[in-house]
XYZ file of C-alpha atoms in Angstrom:
269
model
C 0.000 0.000 0.000
C 2.818 2.373 0.915
C 4.642 1.478 -2.320
C 1.510 2.192 -4.406
C 0.929 5.496 -2.638
C 4.545 6.516 -3.204
C 4.282 5.738 -6.922
C 1.087 7.784 -7.170
C 2.733 10.730 -5.449
C 5.754 10.497 -7.752
C 3.514 10.363 -10.824
C 1.564 13.391 -9.608
C 4.768 15.312 -8.916
C 6.135 14.433 -12.360
C 2.916 15.582 -14.023
C 2.934 18.855 -12.081
C 6.549 19.428 -13.086
C 5.665 18.755 -16.731
C 2.541 20.917 -16.854
C 3.023 24.699 -16.819
C 1.415 26.659 -14.029
C -1.150 29.310 -14.864
C 1.117 32.258 -14.059
C 3.778 30.917 -16.443
C 1.223 30.312 -19.196
C -0.061 33.876 -18.814
C 3.336 35.554 -19.004
C 4.406 36.837 -22.424
C 3.312 38.917 -25.404
C 0.075 37.975 -27.176
C -1.748 39.412 -30.212
C -4.676 38.472 -32.439
C -2.752 39.374 -35.611
C -3.633 36.079 -37.309
C -7.356 36.135 -36.545
C -7.535 39.815 -37.428
C -5.829 39.206 -40.788
C -7.627 36.043 -41.877
C -11.109 37.197 -40.862
C -10.690 40.341 -42.957
C -9.136 38.318 -45.793
C -12.232 36.079 -45.844
C -14.528 39.100 -46.079
C -15.813 38.733 -42.534
C -15.871 41.404 -39.851
C -12.529 41.179 -38.098
C -12.069 41.804 -34.382
C -10.083 44.924 -33.519
C -6.339 44.326 -33.525
C -5.444 43.561 -29.922
C -2.106 43.069 -28.205
C -1.298 42.343 -24.557
C 2.025 42.209 -22.741
C 1.830 40.300 -19.456
C 4.997 40.674 -17.412
C 6.155 39.189 -14.132
C 8.899 40.363 -11.795
C 9.667 40.464 -8.081
C 6.840 42.964 -7.599
C 4.200 40.708 -9.165
C 2.416 40.529 -12.516
C 1.027 43.277 -14.738
C -0.814 43.437 -18.057
C -0.517 46.278 -20.573
C -2.336 46.803 -23.852
C 0.182 47.424 -26.649
C 0.147 48.531 -30.279
C 1.820 46.818 -33.230
C 5.140 48.474 -32.366
C 4.987 47.237 -28.774
C 4.216 50.677 -27.358
C 1.880 50.866 -24.370
C -1.696 51.917 -25.106
C -2.871 51.719 -21.509
C -1.630 51.956 -17.973
C -0.410 48.746 -16.377
C -3.066 46.677 -14.645
C -2.269 44.417 -11.730
C -2.661 40.675 -12.306
C -2.739 38.051 -9.570
C -3.086 34.287 -9.898
C -4.309 32.051 -7.080
C -4.340 28.272 -7.386
C -6.884 26.207 -5.498
C -7.508 22.505 -5.118
C -10.033 22.406 -7.962
C -9.937 25.846 -9.581
C -7.566 28.702 -10.260
C -8.442 32.389 -10.026
C -7.170 35.191 -12.272
C -7.687 38.700 -10.927
C -7.110 41.719 -13.190
C -7.238 44.831 -11.032
C -10.288 44.056 -8.875
C -12.001 41.670 -11.296
C -11.618 38.046 -10.135
C -12.664 35.147 -12.353
C -12.582 31.381 -11.734
C -10.914 28.945 -14.141
C -11.177 25.175 -14.423
C -8.042 23.186 -15.245
C -7.833 20.500 -17.923
C -5.298 18.880 -20.236
C -6.052 21.662 -22.737
C -5.299 24.507 -20.334
C -7.589 26.715 -18.267
C -11.186 27.521 -19.200
C -13.624 30.072 -17.782
C -15.556 28.247 -15.069
C -19.324 27.911 -15.256
C -19.701 29.107 -11.675
C -18.409 32.636 -11.090
C -18.646 35.200 -8.347
C -21.304 37.861 -8.785
C -18.890 40.756 -9.101
C -19.653 42.818 -12.205
C -16.447 43.679 -14.057
C -16.582 46.803 -16.184
C -13.663 46.056 -18.514
C -13.014 46.264 -22.254
C -11.998 42.602 -22.244
C -11.809 39.577 -19.978
C -9.582 36.522 -20.251
C -11.785 33.437 -20.658
C -9.283 30.776 -21.758
C -5.551 30.179 -21.324
C -3.326 27.620 -23.045
C 0.429 27.373 -23.464
C 0.108 28.988 -26.901
C -2.756 31.484 -26.680
C -5.238 33.547 -24.704
C -8.916 33.902 -25.562
C -10.598 37.178 -24.652
C -14.255 38.103 -24.416
C -14.638 41.680 -25.607
C -17.086 44.244 -24.249
C -19.554 43.542 -27.098
C -19.634 39.824 -26.235
C -17.493 38.640 -29.150
C -14.371 36.564 -28.627
C -10.879 36.868 -30.044
C -7.810 34.610 -29.846
C -4.402 36.106 -29.084
C -1.453 33.887 -30.015
C 1.710 33.805 -27.949
C 4.541 35.709 -29.649
C 8.201 34.804 -29.854
C 10.709 37.619 -29.432
C 12.719 38.516 -32.533
C 15.925 40.518 -32.946
C 16.815 42.082 -36.310
C 19.371 44.209 -38.043
C 18.482 46.396 -41.011
C 20.283 48.617 -43.487
C 18.763 51.448 -45.534
C 20.755 53.694 -47.909
C 21.052 57.322 -46.905
C 19.870 59.941 -49.366
C 23.304 61.564 -49.531
C 26.211 59.626 -51.031
C 29.644 59.290 -49.463
C 32.349 61.722 -50.660
C 33.645 59.045 -53.047
C 30.183 58.662 -54.599
C 29.413 55.267 -53.054
C 26.274 54.438 -51.085
C 26.254 55.466 -47.442
C 24.181 52.947 -45.497
C 22.259 53.529 -42.295
C 22.889 50.299 -40.374
C 20.868 49.549 -37.237
C 21.132 46.411 -35.109
C 19.366 44.954 -32.072
C 15.934 45.897 -33.380
C 13.343 44.183 -31.199
C 9.924 42.967 -32.330
C 7.983 39.670 -32.255
C 6.515 37.114 -34.653
C 2.816 37.887 -34.110
C 2.638 41.007 -36.260
C 5.307 42.898 -34.349
C 6.718 45.959 -36.106
C 9.772 48.163 -35.809
C 10.681 51.370 -37.631
C 14.087 52.046 -39.204
C 15.348 55.353 -40.597
C 13.354 58.536 -41.003
C 13.790 61.715 -38.993
C 17.360 63.002 -38.916
C 18.876 59.639 -39.881
C 19.295 60.732 -43.492
C 17.575 57.556 -44.721
C 14.038 56.828 -45.859
C 11.858 55.345 -43.122
C 10.856 51.709 -43.485
C 8.909 49.377 -41.214
C 9.762 45.718 -40.612
C 6.992 43.311 -39.629
C 7.134 39.640 -38.630
C 4.462 36.939 -38.674
C 4.326 33.239 -37.909
C 1.600 32.316 -40.389
C -0.638 29.250 -40.093
C -3.177 29.303 -42.923
C -6.647 28.116 -41.901
C -8.410 25.295 -43.794
C -9.061 24.663 -46.621
C -5.748 26.297 -47.586
C -2.932 23.835 -48.236
C -0.205 26.460 -47.811
C 2.488 25.378 -45.416
C 2.974 27.299 -42.158
C 5.661 29.926 -42.701
C 7.733 32.589 -41.029
C 7.262 35.810 -43.007
C 9.297 39.020 -42.912
C 7.625 42.059 -44.489
C 8.851 45.542 -45.311
C 6.334 48.413 -45.277
C 6.503 52.141 -45.864
C 4.788 54.513 -43.422
C 2.534 56.095 -46.070
C 0.795 52.714 -46.597
C 1.418 50.708 -43.418
C -1.066 47.907 -44.161
C 0.294 46.981 -47.598
C 3.743 45.410 -47.740
C 6.199 46.638 -50.352
C 7.796 43.200 -50.364
C 8.326 40.141 -48.182
C 10.258 36.908 -47.827
C 9.345 33.647 -46.154
C 10.922 30.582 -44.601
C 9.849 27.337 -42.957
C 7.834 27.889 -39.778
C 10.611 26.213 -37.769
C 13.344 28.444 -39.194
C 15.275 30.429 -36.631
C 16.396 33.141 -39.057
C 14.977 34.932 -42.089
C 16.438 37.649 -44.312
C 15.430 40.069 -47.048
C 17.608 41.879 -49.622
C 15.895 44.273 -52.032
C 19.071 46.199 -52.920
C 17.476 49.411 -51.630
C 17.174 47.830 -48.159
C 18.391 44.748 -46.333
C 17.351 43.039 -43.115
C 17.922 39.850 -41.169
C 15.857 38.653 -38.202
C 16.535 35.891 -35.681
C 14.147 34.248 -33.238
C 15.626 35.047 -29.831
C 17.043 31.998 -28.123
C 16.815 29.840 -31.249
C 20.404 30.500 -32.280
C 23.233 32.931 -31.713
C 22.279 36.472 -32.667
C 23.985 38.033 -35.677
C 27.379 39.553 -34.930
C 27.378 41.870 -37.942
C 27.956 45.526 -37.052
C 28.027 48.870 -38.828
C 31.798 48.402 -39.184
C 31.560 44.957 -40.814
C 28.446 45.555 -42.957
C 29.409 45.943 -46.629
C 26.049 46.598 -48.316
């Protein structure tokens, strides 16, 4: 009996170690870039583009609404997670909601407290890969977990070098993510035309037979929703590049491989 009990406890401990806890599953950057794009592409009404950054540190957890460039659109809200014997509770500011655990993640429990939460959105499902939100109008939207990306980019300056050759603006350690994240290069007093890089991890919905792909786009600010050009790679690729002669860029999934060591001194155009 003791041996059987010990085995059961070991199995439970191993399962708990394998399964992520709710706080870990919540932490990260999430956007509904894919749902927003494909709903509009199919001619259906798309949910508003939504991005959340949920961060954790020694002071606790916070959630911030962000735009496509990762800039904050709202003040930070406090997030707390409490785990019970049968249910977990997510509290955003003062709005507490119960969640039931399963092999597929955490789902909004049927039995809730009676507190009315006046919020633009509420989390109603959590998995390792995504969050589902219920919006204020009752519709739902799925926000996929993003992977952090680091890029370098080069754009020719308008003025040539004294010898008549191209003078490149080279910028490295550009940070974005693969769920529609964007970053601007050039413009202002840089002497180079402004461009915008955008990254997506694309999974085409049925009945499309297109293979999932990593896609790197380049946009111009006067038409930010239409790409000037793009390149793609296998969805499991750790790096993707683009060379259009008038601009170049290379992006690496953070942690997937060593970041590029190219610098403004070693870049040759």
